[in-house]
JSON list of N, CA and C in Angstrom, two decimals:
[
{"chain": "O", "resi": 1, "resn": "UNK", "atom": "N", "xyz": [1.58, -3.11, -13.30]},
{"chain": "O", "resi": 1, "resn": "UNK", "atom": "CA", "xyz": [2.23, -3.92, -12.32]},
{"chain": "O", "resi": 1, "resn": "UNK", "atom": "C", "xyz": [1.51, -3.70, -10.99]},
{"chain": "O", "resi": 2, "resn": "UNK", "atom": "N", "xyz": [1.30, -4.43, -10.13]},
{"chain": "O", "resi": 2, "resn": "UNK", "atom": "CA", "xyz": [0.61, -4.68, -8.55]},
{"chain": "O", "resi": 2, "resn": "UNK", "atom": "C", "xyz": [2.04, -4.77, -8.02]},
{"chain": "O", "resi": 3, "resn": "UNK", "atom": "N", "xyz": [1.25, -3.44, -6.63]},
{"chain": "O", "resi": 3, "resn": "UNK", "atom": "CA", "xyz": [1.95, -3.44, -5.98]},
{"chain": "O", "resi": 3, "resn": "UNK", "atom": "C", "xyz": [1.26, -3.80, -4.60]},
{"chain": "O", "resi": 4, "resn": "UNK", "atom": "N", "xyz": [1.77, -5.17, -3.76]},
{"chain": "O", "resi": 4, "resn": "UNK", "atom": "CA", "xyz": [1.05, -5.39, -2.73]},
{"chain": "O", "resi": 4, "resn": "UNK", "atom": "C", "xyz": [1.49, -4.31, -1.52]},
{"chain": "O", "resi": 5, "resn": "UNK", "atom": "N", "xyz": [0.85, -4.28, -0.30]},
{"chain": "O", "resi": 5, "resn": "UNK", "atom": "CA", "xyz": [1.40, -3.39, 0.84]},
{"chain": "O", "resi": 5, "resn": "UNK", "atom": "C", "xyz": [0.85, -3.77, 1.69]},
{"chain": "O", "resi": 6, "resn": "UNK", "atom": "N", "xyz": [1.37, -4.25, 2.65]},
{"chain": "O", "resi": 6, "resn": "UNK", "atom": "CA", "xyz": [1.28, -4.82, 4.05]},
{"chain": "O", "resi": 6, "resn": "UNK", "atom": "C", "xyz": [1.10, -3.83, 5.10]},
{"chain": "O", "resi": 7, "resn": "UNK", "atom": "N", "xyz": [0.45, -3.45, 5.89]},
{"chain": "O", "resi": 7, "resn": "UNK", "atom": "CA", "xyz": [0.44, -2.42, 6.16]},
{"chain": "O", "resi": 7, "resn": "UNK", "atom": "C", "xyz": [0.13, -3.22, 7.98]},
{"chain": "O", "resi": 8, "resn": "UNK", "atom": "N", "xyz": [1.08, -2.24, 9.47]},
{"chain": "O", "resi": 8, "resn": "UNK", "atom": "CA", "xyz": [0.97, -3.55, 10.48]},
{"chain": "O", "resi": 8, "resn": "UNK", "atom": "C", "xyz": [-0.53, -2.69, 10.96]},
{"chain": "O", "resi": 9, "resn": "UNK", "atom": "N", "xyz": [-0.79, -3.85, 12.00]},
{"chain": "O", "resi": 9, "resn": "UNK", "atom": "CA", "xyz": [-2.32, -3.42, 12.92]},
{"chain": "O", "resi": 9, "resn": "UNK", "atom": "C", "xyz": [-3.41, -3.38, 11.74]},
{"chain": "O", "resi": 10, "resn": "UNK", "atom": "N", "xyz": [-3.29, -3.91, 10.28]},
{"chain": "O", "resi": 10, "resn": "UNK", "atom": "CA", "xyz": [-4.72, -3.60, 9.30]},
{"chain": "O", "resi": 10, "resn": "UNK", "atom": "C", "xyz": [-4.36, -5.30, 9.21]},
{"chain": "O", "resi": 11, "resn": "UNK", "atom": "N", "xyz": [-5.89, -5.79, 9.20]},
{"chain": "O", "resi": 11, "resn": "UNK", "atom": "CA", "xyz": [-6.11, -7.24, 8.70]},
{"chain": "O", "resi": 11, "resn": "UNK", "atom": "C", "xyz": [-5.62, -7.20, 7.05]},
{"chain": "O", "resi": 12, "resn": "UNK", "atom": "N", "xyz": [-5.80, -6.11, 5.96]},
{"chain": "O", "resi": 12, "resn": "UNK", "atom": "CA", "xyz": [-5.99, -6.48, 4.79]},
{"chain": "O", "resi": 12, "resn": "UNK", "atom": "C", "xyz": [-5.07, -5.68, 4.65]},
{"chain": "O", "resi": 13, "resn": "UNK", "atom": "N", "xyz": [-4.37, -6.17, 3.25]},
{"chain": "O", "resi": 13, "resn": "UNK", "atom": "CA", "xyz": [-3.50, -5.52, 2.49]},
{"chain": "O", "resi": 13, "resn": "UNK", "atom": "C", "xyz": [-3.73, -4.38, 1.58]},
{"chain": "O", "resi": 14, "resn": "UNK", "atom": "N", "xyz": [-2.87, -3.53, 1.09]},
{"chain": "O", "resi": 14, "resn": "UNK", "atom": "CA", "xyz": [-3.11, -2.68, -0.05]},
{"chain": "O", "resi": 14, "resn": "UNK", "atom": "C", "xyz": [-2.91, -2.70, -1.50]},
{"chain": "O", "resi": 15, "resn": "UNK", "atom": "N", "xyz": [-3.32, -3.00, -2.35]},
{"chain": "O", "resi": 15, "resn": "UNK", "atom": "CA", "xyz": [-2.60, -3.11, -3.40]},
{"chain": "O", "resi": 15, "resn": "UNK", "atom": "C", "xyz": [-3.24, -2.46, -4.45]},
{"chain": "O", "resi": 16, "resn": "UNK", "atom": "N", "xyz": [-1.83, -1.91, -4.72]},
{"chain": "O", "resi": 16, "resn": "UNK", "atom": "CA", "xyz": [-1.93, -0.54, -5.82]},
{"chain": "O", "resi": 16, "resn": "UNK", "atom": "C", "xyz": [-1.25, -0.85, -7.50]},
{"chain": "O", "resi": 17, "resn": "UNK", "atom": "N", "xyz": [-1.91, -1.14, -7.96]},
{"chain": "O", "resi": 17, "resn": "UNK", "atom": "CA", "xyz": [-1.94, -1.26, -9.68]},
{"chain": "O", "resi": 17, "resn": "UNK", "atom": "C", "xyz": [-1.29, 0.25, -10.35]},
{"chain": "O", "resi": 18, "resn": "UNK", "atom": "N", "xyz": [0.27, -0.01, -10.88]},
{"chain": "O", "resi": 18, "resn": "UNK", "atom": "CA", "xyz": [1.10, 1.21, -11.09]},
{"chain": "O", "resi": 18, "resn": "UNK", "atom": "C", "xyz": [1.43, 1.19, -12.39]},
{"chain": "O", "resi": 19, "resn": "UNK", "atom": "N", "xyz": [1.71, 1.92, -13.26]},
{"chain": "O", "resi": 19, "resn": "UNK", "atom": "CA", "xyz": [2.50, 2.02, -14.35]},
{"chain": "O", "resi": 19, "resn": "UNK", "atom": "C", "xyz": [3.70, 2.27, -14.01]},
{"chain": "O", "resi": 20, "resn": "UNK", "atom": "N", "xyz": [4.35, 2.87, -12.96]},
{"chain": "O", "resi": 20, "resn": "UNK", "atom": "CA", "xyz": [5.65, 2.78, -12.51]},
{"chain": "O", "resi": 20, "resn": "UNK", "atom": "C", "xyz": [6.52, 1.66, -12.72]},
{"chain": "O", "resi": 21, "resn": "UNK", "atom": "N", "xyz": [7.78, 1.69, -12.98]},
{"chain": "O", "resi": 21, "resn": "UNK", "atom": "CA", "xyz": [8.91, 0.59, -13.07]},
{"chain": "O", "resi": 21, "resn": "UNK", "atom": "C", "xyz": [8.85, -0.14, -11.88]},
{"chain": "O", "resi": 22, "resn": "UNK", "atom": "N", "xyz": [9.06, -1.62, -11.74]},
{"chain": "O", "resi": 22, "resn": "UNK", "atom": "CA", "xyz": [10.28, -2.19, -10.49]},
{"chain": "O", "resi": 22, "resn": "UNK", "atom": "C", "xyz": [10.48, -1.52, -9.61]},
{"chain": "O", "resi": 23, "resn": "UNK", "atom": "N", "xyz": [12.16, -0.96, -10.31]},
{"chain": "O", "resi": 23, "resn": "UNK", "atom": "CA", "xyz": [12.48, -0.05, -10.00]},
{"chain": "O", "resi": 23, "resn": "UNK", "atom": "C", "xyz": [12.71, 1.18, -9.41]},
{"chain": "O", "resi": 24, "resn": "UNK", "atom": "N", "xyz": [11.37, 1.96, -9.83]},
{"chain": "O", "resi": 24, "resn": "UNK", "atom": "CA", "xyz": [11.18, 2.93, -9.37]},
{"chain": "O", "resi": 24, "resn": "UNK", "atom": "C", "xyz": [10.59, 2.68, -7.91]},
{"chain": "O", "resi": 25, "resn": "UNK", "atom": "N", "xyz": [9.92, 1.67, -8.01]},
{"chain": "O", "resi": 25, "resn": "UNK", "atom": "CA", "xyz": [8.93, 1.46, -6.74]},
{"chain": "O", "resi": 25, "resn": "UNK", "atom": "C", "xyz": [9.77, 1.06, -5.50]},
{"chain": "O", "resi": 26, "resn": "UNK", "atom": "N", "xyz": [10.88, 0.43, -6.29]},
{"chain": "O", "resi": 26, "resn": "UNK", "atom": "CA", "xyz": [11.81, -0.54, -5.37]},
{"chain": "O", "resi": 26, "resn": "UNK", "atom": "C", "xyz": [12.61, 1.04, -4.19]},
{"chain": "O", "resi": 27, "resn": "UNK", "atom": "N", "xyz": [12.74, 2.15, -5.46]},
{"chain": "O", "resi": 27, "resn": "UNK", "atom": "CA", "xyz": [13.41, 2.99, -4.65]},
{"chain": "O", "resi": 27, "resn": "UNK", "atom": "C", "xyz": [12.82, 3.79, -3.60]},
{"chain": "O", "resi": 28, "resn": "UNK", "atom": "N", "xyz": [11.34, 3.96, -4.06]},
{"chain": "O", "resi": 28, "resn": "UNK", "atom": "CA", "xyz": [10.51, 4.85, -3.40]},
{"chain": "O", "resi": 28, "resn": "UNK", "atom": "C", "xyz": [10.67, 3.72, -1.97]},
{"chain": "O", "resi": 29, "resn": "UNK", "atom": "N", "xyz": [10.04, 2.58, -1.87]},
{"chain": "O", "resi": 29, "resn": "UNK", "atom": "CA", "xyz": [10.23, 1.56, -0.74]},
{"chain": "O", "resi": 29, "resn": "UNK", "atom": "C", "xyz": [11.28, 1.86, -0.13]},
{"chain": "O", "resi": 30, "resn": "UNK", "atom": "N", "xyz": [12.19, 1.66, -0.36]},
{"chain": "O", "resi": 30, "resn": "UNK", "atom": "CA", "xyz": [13.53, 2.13, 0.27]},
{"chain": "O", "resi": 30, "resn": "UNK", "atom": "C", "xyz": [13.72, 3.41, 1.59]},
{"chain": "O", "resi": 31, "resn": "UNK", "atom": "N", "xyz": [13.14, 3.94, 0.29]},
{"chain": "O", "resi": 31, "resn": "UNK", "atom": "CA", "xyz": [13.71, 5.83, 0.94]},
{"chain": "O", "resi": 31, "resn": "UNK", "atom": "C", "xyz": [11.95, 5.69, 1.56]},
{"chain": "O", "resi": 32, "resn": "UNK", "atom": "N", "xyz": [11.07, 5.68, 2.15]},
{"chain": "O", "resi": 32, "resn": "UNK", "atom": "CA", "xyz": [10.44, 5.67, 3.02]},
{"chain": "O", "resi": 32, "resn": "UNK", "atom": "C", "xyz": [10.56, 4.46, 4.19]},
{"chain": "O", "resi": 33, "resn": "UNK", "atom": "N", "xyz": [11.37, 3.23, 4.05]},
{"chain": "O", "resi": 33, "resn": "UNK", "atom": "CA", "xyz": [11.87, 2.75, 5.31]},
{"chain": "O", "resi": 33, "resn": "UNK", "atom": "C", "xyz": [12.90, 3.41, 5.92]},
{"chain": "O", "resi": 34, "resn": "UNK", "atom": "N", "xyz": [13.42, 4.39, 5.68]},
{"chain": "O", "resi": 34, "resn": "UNK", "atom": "CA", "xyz": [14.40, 5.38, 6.26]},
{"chain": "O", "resi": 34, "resn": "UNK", "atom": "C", "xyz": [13.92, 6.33, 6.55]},
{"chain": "O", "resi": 35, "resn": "UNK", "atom": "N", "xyz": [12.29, 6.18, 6.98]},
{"chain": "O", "resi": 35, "resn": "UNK", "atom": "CA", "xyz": [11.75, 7.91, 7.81]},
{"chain": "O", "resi": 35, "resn": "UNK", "atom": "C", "xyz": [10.65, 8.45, 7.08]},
{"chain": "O", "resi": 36, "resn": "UNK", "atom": "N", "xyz": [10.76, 8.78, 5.64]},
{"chain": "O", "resi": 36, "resn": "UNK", "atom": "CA", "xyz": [9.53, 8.98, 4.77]},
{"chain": "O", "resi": 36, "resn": "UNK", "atom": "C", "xyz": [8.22, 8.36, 4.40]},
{"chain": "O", "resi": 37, "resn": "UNK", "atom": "N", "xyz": [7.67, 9.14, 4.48]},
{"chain": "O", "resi": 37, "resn": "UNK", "atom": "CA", "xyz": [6.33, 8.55, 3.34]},
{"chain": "O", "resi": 37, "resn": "UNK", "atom": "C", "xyz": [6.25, 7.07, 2.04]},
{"chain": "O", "resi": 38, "resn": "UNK", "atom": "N", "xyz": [6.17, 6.33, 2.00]},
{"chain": "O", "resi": 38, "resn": "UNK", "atom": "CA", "xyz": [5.67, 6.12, 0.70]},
{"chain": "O", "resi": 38, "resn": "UNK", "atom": "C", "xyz": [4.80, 6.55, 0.06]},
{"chain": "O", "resi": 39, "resn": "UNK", "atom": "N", "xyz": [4.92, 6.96, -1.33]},
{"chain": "O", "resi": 39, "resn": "UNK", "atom": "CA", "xyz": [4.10, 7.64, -2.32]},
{"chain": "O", "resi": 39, "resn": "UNK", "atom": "C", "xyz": [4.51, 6.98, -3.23]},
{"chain": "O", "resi": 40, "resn": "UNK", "atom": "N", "xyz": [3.14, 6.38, -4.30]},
{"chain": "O", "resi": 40, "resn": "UNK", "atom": "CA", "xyz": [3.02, 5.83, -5.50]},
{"chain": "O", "resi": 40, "resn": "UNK", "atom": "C", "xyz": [1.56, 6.29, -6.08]},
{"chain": "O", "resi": 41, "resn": "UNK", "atom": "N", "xyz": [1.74, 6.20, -7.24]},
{"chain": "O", "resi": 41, "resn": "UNK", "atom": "CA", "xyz": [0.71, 6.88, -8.18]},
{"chain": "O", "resi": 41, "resn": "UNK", "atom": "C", "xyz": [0.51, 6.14, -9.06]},
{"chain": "O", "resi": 42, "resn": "UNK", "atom": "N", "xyz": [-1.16, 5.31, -8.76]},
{"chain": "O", "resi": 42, "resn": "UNK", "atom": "CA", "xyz": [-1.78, 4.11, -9.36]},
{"chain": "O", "resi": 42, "resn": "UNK", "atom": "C", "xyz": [-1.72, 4.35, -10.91]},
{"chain": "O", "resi": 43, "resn": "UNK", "atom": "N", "xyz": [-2.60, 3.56, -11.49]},
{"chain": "O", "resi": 43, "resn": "UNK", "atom": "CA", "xyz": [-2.69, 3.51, -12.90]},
{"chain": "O", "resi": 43, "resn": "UNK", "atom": "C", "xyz": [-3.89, 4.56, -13.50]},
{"chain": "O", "resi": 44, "resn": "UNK", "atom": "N", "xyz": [-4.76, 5.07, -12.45]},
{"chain": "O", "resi": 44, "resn": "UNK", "atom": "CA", "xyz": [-5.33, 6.11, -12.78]},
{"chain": "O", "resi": 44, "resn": "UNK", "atom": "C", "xyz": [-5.02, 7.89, -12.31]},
{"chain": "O", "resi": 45, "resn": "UNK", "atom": "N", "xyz": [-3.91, 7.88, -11.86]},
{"chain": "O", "resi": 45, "resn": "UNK", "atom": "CA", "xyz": [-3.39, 8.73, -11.56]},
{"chain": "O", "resi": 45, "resn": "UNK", "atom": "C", "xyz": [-3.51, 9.34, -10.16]},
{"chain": "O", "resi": 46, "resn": "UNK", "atom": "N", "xyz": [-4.52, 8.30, -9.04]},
{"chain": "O", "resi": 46, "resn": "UNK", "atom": "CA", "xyz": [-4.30, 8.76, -7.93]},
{"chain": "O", "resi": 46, "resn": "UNK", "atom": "C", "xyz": [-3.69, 8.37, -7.18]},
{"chain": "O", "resi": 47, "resn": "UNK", "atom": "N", "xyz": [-2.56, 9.21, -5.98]},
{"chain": "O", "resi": 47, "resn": "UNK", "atom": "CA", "xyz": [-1.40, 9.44, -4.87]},
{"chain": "O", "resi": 47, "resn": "UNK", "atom": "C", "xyz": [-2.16, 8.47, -4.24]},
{"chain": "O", "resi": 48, "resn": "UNK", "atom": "N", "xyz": [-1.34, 7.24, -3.77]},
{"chain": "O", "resi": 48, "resn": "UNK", "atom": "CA", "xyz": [-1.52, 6.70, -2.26]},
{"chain": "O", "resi": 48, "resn": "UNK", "atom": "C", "xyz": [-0.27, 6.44, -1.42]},
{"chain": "O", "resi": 49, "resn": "UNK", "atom": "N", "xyz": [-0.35, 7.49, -0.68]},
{"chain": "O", "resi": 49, "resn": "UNK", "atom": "CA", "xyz": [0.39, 7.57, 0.67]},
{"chain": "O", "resi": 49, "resn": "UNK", "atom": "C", "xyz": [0.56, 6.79, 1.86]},
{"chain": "O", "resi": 50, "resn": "UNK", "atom": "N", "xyz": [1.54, 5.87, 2.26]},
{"chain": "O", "resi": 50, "resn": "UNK", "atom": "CA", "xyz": [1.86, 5.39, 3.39]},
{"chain": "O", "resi": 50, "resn": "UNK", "atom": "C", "xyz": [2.90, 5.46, 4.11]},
{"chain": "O", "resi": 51, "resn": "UNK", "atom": "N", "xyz": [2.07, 5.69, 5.62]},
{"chain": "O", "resi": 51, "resn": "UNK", "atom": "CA", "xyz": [3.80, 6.32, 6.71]},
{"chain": "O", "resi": 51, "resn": "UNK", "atom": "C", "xyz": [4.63, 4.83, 6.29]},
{"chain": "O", "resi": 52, "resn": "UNK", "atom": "N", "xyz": [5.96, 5.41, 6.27]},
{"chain": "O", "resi": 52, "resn": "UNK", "atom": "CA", "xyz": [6.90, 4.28, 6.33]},
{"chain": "O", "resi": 52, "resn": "UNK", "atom": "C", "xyz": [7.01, 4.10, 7.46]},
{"chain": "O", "resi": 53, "resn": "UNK", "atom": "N", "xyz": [6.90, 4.39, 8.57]},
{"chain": "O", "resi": 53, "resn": "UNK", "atom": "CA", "xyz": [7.00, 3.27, 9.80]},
{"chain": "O", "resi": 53, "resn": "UNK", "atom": "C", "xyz": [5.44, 1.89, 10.17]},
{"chain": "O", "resi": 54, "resn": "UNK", "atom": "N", "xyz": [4.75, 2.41, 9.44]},
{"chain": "O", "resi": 54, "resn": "UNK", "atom": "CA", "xyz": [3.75, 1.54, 8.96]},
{"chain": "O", "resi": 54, "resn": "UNK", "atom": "C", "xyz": [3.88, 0.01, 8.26]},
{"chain": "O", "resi": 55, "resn": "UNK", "atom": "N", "xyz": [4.93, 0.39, 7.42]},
{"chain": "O", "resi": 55, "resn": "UNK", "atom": "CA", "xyz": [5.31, -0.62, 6.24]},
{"chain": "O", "resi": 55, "resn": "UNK", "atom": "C", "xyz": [5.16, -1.90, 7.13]},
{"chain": "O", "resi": 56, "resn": "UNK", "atom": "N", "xyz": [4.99, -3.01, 6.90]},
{"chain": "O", "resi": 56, "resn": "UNK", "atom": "CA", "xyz": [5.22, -4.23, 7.61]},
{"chain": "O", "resi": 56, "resn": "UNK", "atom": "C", "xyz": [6.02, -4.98, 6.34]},
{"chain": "O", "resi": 57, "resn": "UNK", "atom": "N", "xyz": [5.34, -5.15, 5.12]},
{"chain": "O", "resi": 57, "resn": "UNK", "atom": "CA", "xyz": [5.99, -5.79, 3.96]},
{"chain": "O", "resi": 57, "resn": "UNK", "atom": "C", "xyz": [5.56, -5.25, 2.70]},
{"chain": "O", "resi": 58, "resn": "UNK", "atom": "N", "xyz": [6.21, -5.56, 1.44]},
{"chain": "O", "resi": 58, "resn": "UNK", "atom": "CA", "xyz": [5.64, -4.89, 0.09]},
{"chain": "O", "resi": 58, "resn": "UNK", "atom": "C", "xyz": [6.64, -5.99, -0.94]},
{"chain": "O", "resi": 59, "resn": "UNK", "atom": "N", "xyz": [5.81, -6.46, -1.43]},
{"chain": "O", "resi": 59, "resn": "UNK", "atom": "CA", "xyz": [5.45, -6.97, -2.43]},
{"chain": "O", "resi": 59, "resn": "UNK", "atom": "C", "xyz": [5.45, -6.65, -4.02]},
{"chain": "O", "resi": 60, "resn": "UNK", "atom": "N", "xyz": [6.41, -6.52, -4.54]},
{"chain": "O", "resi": 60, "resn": "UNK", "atom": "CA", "xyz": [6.76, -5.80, -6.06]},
{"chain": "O", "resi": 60, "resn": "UNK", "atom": "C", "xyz": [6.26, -6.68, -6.93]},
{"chain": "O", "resi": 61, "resn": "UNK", "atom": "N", "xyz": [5.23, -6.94, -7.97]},
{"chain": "O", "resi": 61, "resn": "UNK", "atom": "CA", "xyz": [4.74, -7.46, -8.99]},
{"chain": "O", "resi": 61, "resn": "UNK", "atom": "C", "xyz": [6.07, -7.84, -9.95]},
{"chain": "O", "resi": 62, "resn": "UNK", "atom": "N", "xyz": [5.86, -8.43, -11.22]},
{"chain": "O", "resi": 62, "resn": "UNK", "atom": "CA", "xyz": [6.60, -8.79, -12.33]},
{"chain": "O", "resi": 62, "resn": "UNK", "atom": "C", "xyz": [5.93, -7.34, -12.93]},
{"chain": "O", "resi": 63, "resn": "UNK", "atom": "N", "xyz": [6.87, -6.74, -14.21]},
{"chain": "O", "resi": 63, "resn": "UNK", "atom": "CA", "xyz": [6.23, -6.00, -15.02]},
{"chain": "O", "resi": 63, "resn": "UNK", "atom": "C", "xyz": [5.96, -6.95, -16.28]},
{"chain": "O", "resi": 64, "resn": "UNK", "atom": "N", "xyz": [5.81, -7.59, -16.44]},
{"chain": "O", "resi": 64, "resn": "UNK", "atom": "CA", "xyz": [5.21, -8.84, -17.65]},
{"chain": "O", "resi": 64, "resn": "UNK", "atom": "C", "xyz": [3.91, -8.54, -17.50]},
{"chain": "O", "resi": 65, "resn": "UNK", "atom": "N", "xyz": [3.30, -9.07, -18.27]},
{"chain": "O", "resi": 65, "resn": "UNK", "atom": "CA", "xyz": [1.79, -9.02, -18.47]},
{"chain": "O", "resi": 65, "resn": "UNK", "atom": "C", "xyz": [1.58, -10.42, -18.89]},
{"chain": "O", "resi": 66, "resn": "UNK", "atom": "N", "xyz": [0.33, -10.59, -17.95]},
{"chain": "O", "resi": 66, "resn": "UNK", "atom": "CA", "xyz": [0.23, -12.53, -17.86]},
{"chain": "O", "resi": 66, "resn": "UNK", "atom": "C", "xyz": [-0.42, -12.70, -18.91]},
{"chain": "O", "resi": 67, "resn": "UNK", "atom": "N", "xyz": [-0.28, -13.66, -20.10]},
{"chain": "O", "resi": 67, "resn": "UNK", "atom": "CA", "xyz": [-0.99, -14.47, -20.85]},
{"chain": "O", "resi": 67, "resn": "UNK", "atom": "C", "xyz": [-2.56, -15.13, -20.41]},
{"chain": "O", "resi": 68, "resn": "UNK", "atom": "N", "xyz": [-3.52, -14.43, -21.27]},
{"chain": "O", "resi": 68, "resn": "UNK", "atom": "CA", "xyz": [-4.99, -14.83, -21.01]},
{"chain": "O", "resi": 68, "resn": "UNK", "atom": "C", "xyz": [-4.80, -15.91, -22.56]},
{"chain": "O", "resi": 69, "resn": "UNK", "atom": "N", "xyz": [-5.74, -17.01, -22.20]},
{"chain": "O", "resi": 69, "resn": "UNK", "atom": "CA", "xyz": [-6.41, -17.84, -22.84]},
{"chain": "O", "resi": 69, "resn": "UNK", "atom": "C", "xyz": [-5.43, -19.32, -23.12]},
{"chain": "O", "resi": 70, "resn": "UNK", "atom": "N", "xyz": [-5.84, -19.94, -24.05]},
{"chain": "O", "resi": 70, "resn": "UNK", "atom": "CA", "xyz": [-5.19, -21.19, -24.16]},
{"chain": "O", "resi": 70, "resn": "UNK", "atom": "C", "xyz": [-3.77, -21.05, -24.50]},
{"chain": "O", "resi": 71, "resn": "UNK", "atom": "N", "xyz": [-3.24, -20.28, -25.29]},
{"chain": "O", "resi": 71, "resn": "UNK", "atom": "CA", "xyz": [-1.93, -19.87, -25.73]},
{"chain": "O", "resi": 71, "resn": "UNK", "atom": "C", "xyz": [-1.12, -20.01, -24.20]},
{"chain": "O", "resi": 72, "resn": "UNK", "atom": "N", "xyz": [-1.28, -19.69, -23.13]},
{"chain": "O", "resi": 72, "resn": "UNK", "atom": "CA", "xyz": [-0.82, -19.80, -22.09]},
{"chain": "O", "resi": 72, "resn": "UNK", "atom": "C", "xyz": [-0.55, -20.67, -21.37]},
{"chain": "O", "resi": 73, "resn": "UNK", "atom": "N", "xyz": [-1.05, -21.75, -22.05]},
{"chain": "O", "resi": 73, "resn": "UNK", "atom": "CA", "xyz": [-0.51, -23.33, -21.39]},
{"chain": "O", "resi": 73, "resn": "UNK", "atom": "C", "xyz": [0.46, -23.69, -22.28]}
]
């Protein structure tokens, strides 16, 4: 699942590719707009850290996995 991150004063976004739930991400988001860190741990197992007063927006993916090829129309 992609996770986008808006991050304010940066032209470009962040986005971190997770095996993490929704869920889980939804909570971590949370509890770092109340003062903390965000911390998530990509699909290769490395920490990326952002101050939550940083946050500008975030962006939670579907956990589906998109259909490649003709079957998908």
């Amino acid at each position: 699942m992609d996770v986008t991150i808006g991050v304010q004063h940066l032209p470009r976004e962040v986005v971190v590719e997770t095996d993490q739930s929704a869920d889980a991400v939804a909570t971590a988001v949370k509890k770092a707009l109340t003062g903390g860190p965000l911390e998530l741990t990509d699909s290769r197992g490395r920490q990326v850290i952002i101050p939550g007063s940083a946050i500008g927006y975030v962006e939670i993916g579907s956990e589906e996995q998109r259909k490649v090829g003709f079957g998908a129309v």
